[in-house]
Amino acid sequence: MPTKAVTDASFEADVLKSDKPVLVDFWADWCGPCKMIGPSLEEISEELADKVTVAKMDIMANTEVPGQIGVKSIPLMVLFKDGKPVAQKLGAAPKSALKGWLEGEL
């Protein structure tokens, strides 16, 4: 399953009320490291589709949720389980490191 774009309007339904864990990647088009991890997150989304939904939120187009969560630097990945943030990872990393971190949190 490819990554899912979420917005301020869809965040509650897509993330907080999801039946399975959701990893939200907070990113922006001007962010070089965000663009670097994009392809890795797409692959991880496919590989772990049965365990987690990988979502992306553009912080320039959606300011409400990032403000509520306190996003100060990007890329910031936040894992939500049962509607609550349970883990986060800041900054770009190789796919193996991102996937290993995520699998350790699931």
Tab-separated table of C-alpha atoms in Angstrom:
chain	number	residue	atom	x	y	z
A	1	MET	CA	0.000	0.000	0.000
A	2	PRO	CA	1.492	3.378	-0.929
A	3	THR	CA	1.829	6.090	1.677
A	4	LYS	CA	-1.372	7.937	2.466
A	5	ALA	CA	-1.617	11.731	2.363
A	6	VAL	CA	-3.364	13.081	5.458
A	7	THR	CA	-4.591	16.601	6.120
A	8	ASP	CA	-5.718	18.603	9.122
A	9	ALA	CA	-9.285	17.662	8.145
A	10	SER	CA	-8.629	13.916	7.730
A	11	PHE	CA	-6.150	13.449	10.606
A	12	GLU	CA	-8.681	12.312	13.197
A	13	ALA	CA	-10.290	9.705	10.938
A	14	ASP	CA	-7.098	8.559	9.171
A	15	VAL	CA	-4.737	8.512	12.154
A	16	LEU	CA	-6.414	8.842	15.545
A	17	LYS	CA	-9.285	6.451	14.777
A	18	SER	CA	-7.265	3.952	12.730
A	19	ASP	CA	-7.588	0.264	13.624
A	20	LYS	CA	-3.865	-0.262	13.160
A	21	PRO	CA	-0.797	1.800	14.034
A	22	VAL	CA	-0.068	4.799	11.796
A	23	LEU	CA	3.366	6.301	11.163
A	24	VAL	CA	2.965	9.963	10.194
A	25	ASP	CA	5.824	11.623	8.331
A	26	PHE	CA	5.659	15.394	8.818
A	27	TRP	CA	7.426	16.935	5.818
A	28	ALA	CA	7.626	19.906	3.440
A	29	ASP	CA	8.475	20.238	-0.233
A	30	TRP	CA	11.475	22.500	0.484
A	31	CYS	CA	13.026	19.990	2.927
A	32	GLY	CA	15.920	18.088	1.319
A	33	PRO	CA	16.141	15.341	3.986
A	34	CYS	CA	12.358	14.847	3.695
A	35	LYS	CA	12.749	14.159	-0.010
A	36	MET	CA	15.624	11.761	0.689
A	37	ILE	CA	13.547	9.476	2.934
A	38	GLY	CA	10.398	9.622	0.778
A	39	PRO	CA	11.267	6.605	-1.412
A	40	SER	CA	12.286	4.576	1.658
A	41	LEU	CA	8.975	5.309	3.360
A	42	GLU	CA	7.110	4.224	0.213
A	43	GLU	CA	8.976	0.886	0.263
A	44	ILE	CA	8.436	0.433	4.011
A	45	SER	CA	4.739	1.174	3.498
A	46	GLU	CA	4.549	-1.716	1.013
A	47	GLU	CA	6.673	-4.105	3.078
A	48	LEU	CA	4.852	-3.527	6.387
A	49	ALA	CA	1.358	-2.890	4.964
A	50	ASP	CA	-0.209	-5.589	7.156
A	51	LYS	CA	1.238	-4.038	10.351
A	52	VAL	CA	1.203	-0.266	9.905
A	53	THR	CA	-0.157	2.526	7.725
A	54	VAL	CA	2.468	5.033	6.606
A	55	ALA	CA	1.033	8.515	6.172
A	56	LYS	CA	2.520	11.831	5.095
A	57	MET	CA	1.460	15.303	6.184
A	58	ASP	CA	2.735	18.414	4.394
A	59	ILE	CA	3.278	20.926	7.200
A	60	MET	CA	3.056	23.900	4.822
A	61	ALA	CA	-0.429	22.959	3.603
A	62	ASN	CA	-1.574	21.680	7.013
A	63	THR	CA	-0.552	23.792	10.005
A	64	GLU	CA	-3.126	22.876	12.657
A	65	VAL	CA	-2.072	19.306	13.549
A	66	PRO	CA	1.703	19.952	13.389
A	67	GLY	CA	1.148	22.941	15.693
A	68	GLN	CA	-0.845	20.854	18.165
A	69	ILE	CA	1.769	18.092	18.174
A	70	GLY	CA	4.632	20.578	18.467
A	71	VAL	CA	6.489	19.839	15.229
A	72	LYS	CA	9.547	22.106	15.294
A	73	SER	CA	11.931	20.282	12.926
A	74	ILE	CA	11.397	17.983	9.967
A	75	PRO	CA	11.410	15.294	8.826
A	76	LEU	CA	9.650	14.125	11.967
A	77	MET	CA	8.046	10.685	12.045
A	78	VAL	CA	5.512	10.034	14.785
A	79	LEU	CA	4.014	6.604	15.414
A	80	PHE	CA	0.411	6.618	16.640
A	81	LYS	CA	-1.232	3.609	18.310
A	82	ASP	CA	-4.814	3.692	19.542
A	83	GLY	CA	-5.001	7.410	18.804
A	84	LYS	CA	-1.936	8.342	20.850
A	85	PRO	CA	1.641	9.211	19.845
A	86	VAL	CA	3.879	6.451	21.212
A	87	ALA	CA	7.236	7.046	19.488
A	88	GLN	CA	8.968	9.563	17.274
A	89	LYS	CA	12.090	9.818	15.151
A	90	LEU	CA	13.587	13.088	13.970
A	91	GLY	CA	15.756	13.419	10.887
A	92	ALA	CA	16.651	11.411	7.832
A	93	ALA	CA	18.154	7.933	8.101
A	94	PRO	CA	18.831	5.000	5.770
A	95	LYS	CA	15.877	2.746	4.986
A	96	SER	CA	17.295	-0.089	7.106
A	97	ALA	CA	17.498	2.206	10.148
A	98	LEU	CA	13.984	3.592	9.624
A	99	LYS	CA	12.483	0.135	9.146
A	100	GLY	CA	14.387	-1.306	12.112
A	101	TRP	CA	13.229	1.529	14.368
A	102	LEU	CA	9.626	1.149	13.226
A	103	GLU	CA	9.561	-2.633	13.622
A	104	GLY	CA	10.995	-2.238	17.124
A	105	GLU	CA	8.119	0.095	18.048
A	106	LEU	CA	5.266	-1.977	16.595
